[in-house]
Amino acid sequence: MTKTVAVIGAGPYGLSTAAHLRGHGLHVRIFGSPMASWVENMPAGMLLKSPPGASVLSAPEPGFTLSDYCREAGETRLDGDDRVPVEVFVRYGRWFAEEAVPGVENVRVLRVDRRPRGYRLGLSSQEEVSADAVVVAAGTHGFAYVPAPLASWVGEGLVSHSSRHADPAKFAGQDVVVVGGGQSGQEGAVLLHEAGARVRLLVRAPHLVFGRAPSPPPHWRPTGPLGRSWGLYALSRHAAAFRLLPAAARLHLARRAVGPFGAWWLQQRLERAVPVFLGQRVTAARQDGGSLVLTLRDTAGETRTLTAGHVMAATGYRVRVDALDFLAPHLRAVLARVGGYPELDEGFQSSVPGLYFTGVTAAATFGPLMRFTAGTRFAAPRLAAAVAAGR
Ligand SMILES: Cc1cc2nc3c(=O)[nH]c(=O)nc-3n(C[C@H](O)[C@H](O)[C@H](O)COP(=O)(O)OP(=O)(O)OC[C@H]3O[C@@H](n4cnc5c(N)ncnc54)[C@H](O)[C@@H]3O)c2cc1C
């Protein structure tokens, strides 16, 4: 009998994985709203940090790249170092869903339970479905991270994580302090400013880091999907070997090997428009009327205060399988882990047979490539082959 595979999430990883699973002749049901997190959790007007060649979903046949989409849809062709607007990437992903993975079911998976044979899934449509295998491709769902002095003000509405805001225009005329020196913080601050907010950017590091601007060859460092350096090139070319490293090294590289840094083209836009406070750590926060007074400590140990109408925490994500609330507690409890990540085998299978993880949750097994769309080219065919082989 043909195996049924349930894929949870219809972002780049879920869609690519489903396309490859179907390429193996498996019966696949994929759940989620195509490209939802790129619409709901990223700011309108954003430009992707990854270039067009690294912003491509993976399919078992040719004809499904970003360039193919642009040609078919009559959109301006994007290649080389062109910037990819998030709106174009969303249209590409949705086109990919229609053409390569027809029948994506726009429902949420509320519960995944293990049965003596296979899995039982509860959907937001009230339907209950069975599957022989489950692929978790849920992106950063549940992983948004706000550090301690700010976290207690989230419930009061004075602090929010950057992923909560898709529309910078709603902050027009407001005073916003953005915390975080990575791409989300830098680009978020620029987009808020351009939407009419009064913005300041607080960064813990003593300086901002930007990617290398394109330059004519020859290049002494190789260019890969993660950037131009020998180390990043090795991490993207040898993702399969990454899992052979000691766990502590894998965790360190998964979290730290890429970033935080801003795209080269952000530097001027940011420095022209937004006051940046470098080397500042938020050590405490207290409410004063409708504002939040932040206590900051700089690298020399000096303290000062800064008053913010609203704080946007562009403070990233922490992967914790415990935060995947749709997995039954008994499933989460028995998963072998490395840090908060699930421990995976060479085919993306967790310690629970038939339960697979891909995307960012696979970064402690296959490296930082799994945090980016470019990683679908490695992950999707490998995972699909493992499921088809029954591993
Ligand atoms: C601000 C920002 C900018 C970024 N820019 C880039 C970039 O330029 N290039 C790049 O390669 N990467 C970028 N990334 C990283 C990017 O998120 C990943 O590359 C990519 O989205 C990973 O794809 P995914 O399918 O794993 O996750 P997602 O695209 O997040 O897709 C997962 C989907 O699963 C859905 N889901 C979760 N739980 C359930 C459930 N229970 N039931 C149904 N559906 C569910 C979610 O709603 C989501 O739509 C950026 C990230 C951020 C936050």
mmCIF file of N, CA and C in Angstrom, residues 25-105:
data_model
loop_
_atom_site.group_PDB
_atom_site.id
_atom_site.type_symbol
_atom_site.label_atom_id
_atom_site.label_comp_id
_atom_site.label_asym_id
_atom_site.label_seq_id
_atom_site.Cartn_x
_atom_site.Cartn_y
_atom_site.Cartn_z
ATOM 1 N N GLY A 25 6.466 9.107 -5.678
ATOM 2 C CA GLY A 25 5.206 8.377 -5.818
ATOM 3 C C GLY A 25 4.462 8.182 -4.503
ATOM 4 N N LEU A 26 4.852 8.924 -3.469
ATOM 5 C CA LEU A 26 4.175 8.774 -2.176
ATOM 6 C C LEU A 26 2.902 9.621 -2.144
ATOM 7 N N HIS A 27 1.963 9.211 -1.306
ATOM 8 C CA HIS A 27 0.737 9.996 -1.127
ATOM 9 C C HIS A 27 1.025 11.048 -0.057
ATOM 10 N N VAL A 28 0.961 12.313 -0.460
ATOM 11 C CA VAL A 28 1.375 13.390 0.461
ATOM 12 C C VAL A 28 0.219 14.329 0.725
ATOM 13 N N ARG A 29 -0.015 14.652 1.982
ATOM 14 C CA ARG A 29 -0.935 15.740 2.330
ATOM 15 C C ARG A 29 -0.094 16.816 3.012
ATOM 16 N N ILE A 30 -0.214 18.039 2.502
ATOM 17 C CA ILE A 30 0.584 19.132 3.078
ATOM 18 C C ILE A 30 -0.365 20.193 3.634
ATOM 19 N N PHE A 31 -0.090 20.589 4.889
ATOM 20 C CA PHE A 31 -1.007 21.462 5.626
ATOM 21 C C PHE A 31 -0.341 22.806 5.929
ATOM 22 N N GLY A 32 -1.099 23.880 5.705
ATOM 23 C CA GLY A 32 -0.605 25.220 6.032
ATOM 24 C C GLY A 32 -0.992 26.183 4.930
ATOM 25 N N SER A 33 -0.809 27.458 5.216
ATOM 26 C CA SER A 33 -1.099 28.493 4.232
ATOM 27 C C SER A 33 0.201 28.801 3.485
ATOM 28 N N PRO A 34 0.244 28.605 2.152
ATOM 29 C CA PRO A 34 1.521 28.753 1.451
ATOM 30 C C PRO A 34 2.201 30.103 1.701
ATOM 31 N N MET A 35 3.446 30.032 2.151
ATOM 32 C CA MET A 35 4.317 31.190 2.385
ATOM 33 C C MET A 35 3.784 32.133 3.462
ATOM 34 N N ALA A 36 2.960 31.604 4.383
ATOM 35 C CA ALA A 36 2.301 32.481 5.365
ATOM 36 C C ALA A 36 3.297 33.295 6.188
ATOM 37 N N SER A 37 4.402 32.691 6.615
ATOM 38 C CA SER A 37 5.261 33.462 7.517
ATOM 39 C C SER A 37 5.951 34.611 6.787
ATOM 40 N N TRP A 38 6.090 34.497 5.454
ATOM 41 C CA TRP A 38 6.709 35.589 4.685
ATOM 42 C C TRP A 38 5.739 36.757 4.506
ATOM 43 N N VAL A 39 4.457 36.508 4.758
ATOM 44 C CA VAL A 39 3.458 37.574 4.666
ATOM 45 C C VAL A 39 3.143 38.111 6.062
ATOM 46 N N GLU A 40 3.024 37.210 7.022
ATOM 47 C CA GLU A 40 2.522 37.609 8.344
ATOM 48 C C GLU A 40 3.619 37.984 9.328
ATOM 49 N N ASN A 41 4.826 37.460 9.160
ATOM 50 C CA ASN A 41 5.866 37.650 10.178
ATOM 51 C C ASN A 41 7.080 38.428 9.675
ATOM 52 N N MET A 42 6.992 38.962 8.475
ATOM 53 C CA MET A 42 8.106 39.770 7.950
ATOM 54 C C MET A 42 7.523 41.085 7.440
ATOM 55 N N PRO A 43 8.311 42.180 7.510
ATOM 56 C CA PRO A 43 7.728 43.480 7.158
ATOM 57 C C PRO A 43 7.518 43.653 5.652
ATOM 58 N N ALA A 44 6.371 44.217 5.305
ATOM 59 C CA ALA A 44 6.128 44.572 3.904
ATOM 60 C C ALA A 44 7.239 45.523 3.462
ATOM 61 N N GLY A 45 7.672 45.397 2.224
ATOM 62 C CA GLY A 45 8.737 46.261 1.710
ATOM 63 C C GLY A 45 10.118 45.691 1.957
ATOM 64 N N MET A 46 10.200 44.574 2.690
ATOM 65 C CA MET A 46 11.502 43.957 2.973
ATOM 66 C C MET A 46 12.141 43.448 1.678
ATOM 67 N N LEU A 47 13.461 43.519 1.642
ATOM 68 C CA LEU A 47 14.209 42.897 0.543
ATOM 69 C C LEU A 47 14.942 41.703 1.128
ATOM 70 N N LEU A 48 14.953 40.600 0.411
ATOM 71 C CA LEU A 48 15.647 39.419 0.941
ATOM 72 C C LEU A 48 17.141 39.684 1.027
ATOM 73 N N LYS A 49 17.757 39.114 2.066
ATOM 74 C CA LYS A 49 19.213 39.235 2.176
ATOM 75 C C LYS A 49 19.872 38.281 1.183
ATOM 76 N N SER A 50 19.212 37.163 0.925
ATOM 77 C CA SER A 50 19.807 36.190 -0.007
ATOM 78 C C SER A 50 19.572 36.640 -1.451
ATOM 79 N N PRO A 51 20.561 36.449 -2.313
ATOM 80 C CA PRO A 51 20.414 36.837 -3.717
ATOM 81 C C PRO A 51 19.469 35.884 -4.450
ATOM 82 N N PRO A 52 19.075 36.212 -5.675
ATOM 83 C CA PRO A 52 18.102 35.374 -6.393
ATOM 84 C C PRO A 52 18.522 33.911 -6.498
ATOM 85 N N GLY A 53 19.804 33.650 -6.745
ATOM 86 C CA GLY A 53 20.253 32.265 -6.928
ATOM 87 C C GLY A 53 20.146 31.434 -5.664
ATOM 88 N N ALA A 54 20.086 32.089 -4.502
ATOM 89 C CA ALA A 54 19.968 31.359 -3.234
ATOM 90 C C ALA A 54 18.539 31.428 -2.692
ATOM 91 N N SER A 55 17.629 32.000 -3.481
ATOM 92 C CA SER A 55 16.233 32.154 -3.036
ATOM 93 C C SER A 55 15.342 31.277 -3.902
ATOM 94 N N VAL A 56 15.662 30.001 -3.885
ATOM 95 C CA VAL A 56 15.035 29.065 -4.813
ATOM 96 C C VAL A 56 14.535 27.842 -4.040
ATOM 97 N N LEU A 57 13.294 27.443 -4.319
ATOM 98 C CA LEU A 57 12.768 26.219 -3.716
ATOM 99 C C LEU A 57 13.218 25.026 -4.565
ATOM 100 N N SER A 58 13.160 23.845 -3.988
ATOM 101 C CA SER A 58 13.690 22.667 -4.671
ATOM 102 C C SER A 58 12.553 21.760 -5.162
ATOM 103 N N ALA A 59 12.652 21.349 -6.409
ATOM 104 C CA ALA A 59 11.666 20.427 -6.992
ATOM 105 C C ALA A 59 12.416 19.277 -7.649
ATOM 106 N N PRO A 60 11.750 18.134 -7.824
ATOM 107 C CA PRO A 60 12.452 16.995 -8.426
ATOM 108 C C PRO A 60 12.705 17.166 -9.924
ATOM 109 N N GLU A 61 11.983 18.107 -10.564
ATOM 110 C CA GLU A 61 12.213 18.352 -11.999
ATOM 111 C C GLU A 61 12.614 19.808 -12.194
ATOM 112 N N PRO A 62 13.274 20.082 -13.352
ATOM 113 C CA PRO A 62 13.612 21.479 -13.623
ATOM 114 C C PRO A 62 12.348 22.286 -13.942
ATOM 115 N N GLY A 63 12.483 23.620 -13.897
ATOM 116 C CA GLY A 63 11.356 24.478 -14.304
ATOM 117 C C GLY A 63 10.688 25.198 -13.156
ATOM 118 N N PHE A 64 11.264 25.133 -11.941
ATOM 119 C CA PHE A 64 10.582 25.717 -10.789
ATOM 120 C C PHE A 64 11.443 26.716 -10.007
ATOM 121 N N THR A 65 12.424 27.316 -10.679
ATOM 122 C CA THR A 65 13.256 28.300 -9.980
ATOM 123 C C THR A 65 12.568 29.664 -9.962
ATOM 124 N N LEU A 66 13.179 30.587 -9.225
ATOM 125 C CA LEU A 66 12.664 31.965 -9.198
ATOM 126 C C LEU A 66 12.686 32.553 -10.613
ATOM 127 N N SER A 67 13.750 32.255 -11.376
ATOM 128 C CA SER A 67 13.824 32.770 -12.757
ATOM 129 C C SER A 67 12.704 32.196 -13.604
ATOM 130 N N ASP A 68 12.432 30.884 -13.429
ATOM 131 C CA ASP A 68 11.331 30.268 -14.198
ATOM 132 C C ASP A 68 10.023 30.986 -13.886
ATOM 133 N N TYR A 69 9.830 31.258 -12.571
ATOM 134 C CA TYR A 69 8.588 31.950 -12.183
ATOM 135 C C TYR A 69 8.515 33.333 -12.840
ATOM 136 N N CYS A 70 9.611 34.097 -12.743
ATOM 137 C CA CYS A 70 9.591 35.464 -13.273
ATOM 138 C C CYS A 70 9.274 35.446 -14.774
ATOM 139 N N ARG A 71 9.852 34.481 -15.492
ATOM 140 C CA ARG A 71 9.598 34.393 -16.933
ATOM 141 C C ARG A 71 8.124 34.047 -17.196
ATOM 142 N N GLU A 72 7.618 33.027 -16.498
ATOM 143 C CA GLU A 72 6.220 32.585 -16.702
ATOM 144 C C GLU A 72 5.224 33.672 -16.351
ATOM 145 N N ALA A 73 5.529 34.412 -15.244
ATOM 146 C CA ALA A 73 4.558 35.379 -14.734
ATOM 147 C C ALA A 73 4.748 36.758 -15.346
ATOM 148 N N GLY A 74 5.782 36.911 -16.174
ATOM 149 C CA GLY A 74 6.037 38.225 -16.766
ATOM 150 C C GLY A 74 6.586 39.224 -15.763
ATOM 151 N N GLU A 75 7.217 38.725 -14.676
ATOM 152 C CA GLU A 75 7.831 39.635 -13.697
ATOM 153 C C GLU A 75 9.238 39.979 -14.163
ATOM 154 N N THR A 76 9.766 41.092 -13.678
ATOM 155 C CA THR A 76 11.133 41.477 -14.028
ATOM 156 C C THR A 76 12.089 40.366 -13.608
ATOM 157 N N ARG A 77 12.967 39.988 -14.537
ATOM 158 C CA ARG A 77 13.918 38.910 -14.251
ATOM 159 C C ARG A 77 14.897 39.348 -13.161
ATOM 160 N N LEU A 78 15.172 38.457 -12.207
ATOM 161 C CA LEU A 78 16.101 38.778 -11.109
ATOM 162 C C LEU A 78 17.256 37.794 -11.162
ATOM 163 N N ASP A 79 18.473 38.297 -11.215
ATOM 164 C CA ASP A 79 19.614 37.379 -11.121
ATOM 165 C C ASP A 79 20.833 38.106 -10.551
ATOM 166 N N GLY A 80 21.954 37.385 -10.481
ATOM 167 C CA GLY A 80 23.192 37.983 -9.961
ATOM 168 C C GLY A 80 22.989 38.540 -8.559
ATOM 169 N N ASP A 81 23.301 39.820 -8.394
ATOM 170 C CA ASP A 81 23.180 40.455 -7.080
ATOM 171 C C ASP A 81 21.905 41.280 -6.948
ATOM 172 N N ASP A 82 20.940 41.055 -7.844
ATOM 173 C CA ASP A 82 19.670 41.781 -7.724
ATOM 174 C C ASP A 82 19.046 41.508 -6.364
ATOM 175 N N ARG A 83 18.293 42.492 -5.875
ATOM 176 C CA ARG A 83 17.585 42.271 -4.607
ATOM 177 C C ARG A 83 16.197 41.708 -4.892
ATOM 178 N N VAL A 84 15.793 40.781 -4.038
ATOM 179 C CA VAL A 84 14.495 40.126 -4.248
ATOM 180 C C VAL A 84 13.486 40.718 -3.264
ATOM 181 N N PRO A 85 12.486 41.469 -3.755
ATOM 182 C CA PRO A 85 11.456 41.978 -2.833
ATOM 183 C C PRO A 85 10.658 40.820 -2.234
ATOM 184 N N VAL A 86 10.320 40.929 -0.946
ATOM 185 C CA VAL A 86 9.601 39.834 -0.283
ATOM 186 C C VAL A 86 8.289 39.536 -1.005
ATOM 187 N N GLU A 87 7.659 40.571 -1.568
ATOM 188 C CA GLU A 87 6.374 40.363 -2.248
ATOM 189 C C GLU A 87 6.557 39.453 -3.477
ATOM 190 N N VAL A 88 7.695 39.614 -4.186
ATOM 191 C CA VAL A 88 7.961 38.751 -5.360
ATOM 192 C C VAL A 88 8.225 37.328 -4.885
ATOM 193 N N PHE A 89 8.969 37.199 -3.783
ATOM 194 C CA PHE A 89 9.293 35.860 -3.276
ATOM 195 C C PHE A 89 8.022 35.121 -2.838
ATOM 196 N N VAL A 90 7.087 35.865 -2.247
ATOM 197 C CA VAL A 90 5.817 35.245 -1.833
ATOM 198 C C VAL A 90 5.043 34.775 -3.071
ATOM 199 N N ARG A 91 4.996 35.622 -4.106
ATOM 200 C CA ARG A 91 4.274 35.208 -5.325
ATOM 201 C C ARG A 91 4.952 33.991 -5.948
ATOM 202 N N TYR A 92 6.279 33.960 -5.910
ATOM 203 C CA TYR A 92 7.014 32.794 -6.439
ATOM 204 C C TYR A 92 6.647 31.533 -5.647
ATOM 205 N N GLY A 93 6.670 31.632 -4.315
ATOM 206 C CA GLY A 93 6.369 30.465 -3.475
ATOM 207 C C GLY A 93 4.953 29.953 -3.718
ATOM 208 N N ARG A 94 4.022 30.875 -3.912
ATOM 209 C CA ARG A 94 2.628 30.458 -4.130
ATOM 210 C C ARG A 94 2.455 29.836 -5.522
ATOM 211 N N TRP A 95 3.184 30.368 -6.470
ATOM 212 C CA TRP A 95 3.181 29.760 -7.820
ATOM 213 C C TRP A 95 3.770 28.351 -7.745
ATOM 214 N N PHE A 96 4.869 28.211 -7.002
ATOM 215 C CA PHE A 96 5.498 26.893 -6.814
ATOM 216 C C PHE A 96 4.476 25.928 -6.214
ATOM 217 N N ALA A 97 3.731 26.414 -5.191
ATOM 218 C CA ALA A 97 2.725 25.558 -4.546
ATOM 219 C C ALA A 97 1.702 25.076 -5.569
ATOM 220 N N GLU A 98 1.214 26.005 -6.400
ATOM 221 C CA GLU A 98 0.176 25.617 -7.379
ATOM 222 C C GLU A 98 0.712 24.665 -8.440
ATOM 223 N N GLU A 99 1.920 24.943 -8.909
ATOM 224 C CA GLU A 99 2.455 24.182 -10.040
ATOM 225 C C GLU A 99 3.116 22.865 -9.624
ATOM 226 N N ALA A 100 3.847 22.887 -8.511
ATOM 227 C CA ALA A 100 4.660 21.712 -8.145
ATOM 228 C C ALA A 100 4.028 20.885 -7.034
ATOM 229 N N VAL A 101 3.143 21.512 -6.240
ATOM 230 C CA VAL A 101 2.531 20.790 -5.110
ATOM 231 C C VAL A 101 1.032 21.100 -5.043
ATOM 232 N N PRO A 102 0.272 20.798 -6.102
ATOM 233 C CA PRO A 102 -1.141 21.168 -6.055
ATOM 234 C C PRO A 102 -1.849 20.491 -4.883
ATOM 235 N N GLY A 103 -2.857 21.193 -4.357
ATOM 236 C CA GLY A 103 -3.669 20.597 -3.289
ATOM 237 C C GLY A 103 -3.165 20.869 -1.883
ATOM 238 N N VAL A 104 -2.347 21.916 -1.689
ATOM 239 C CA VAL A 104 -1.951 22.281 -0.315
ATOM 240 C C VAL A 104 -3.229 22.598 0.467
ATOM 241 N N GLU A 105 -3.344 22.037 1.666
ATOM 242 C CA GLU A 105 -4.573 22.228 2.445
ATOM 243 C C GLU A 105 -4.367 23.361 3.450
#
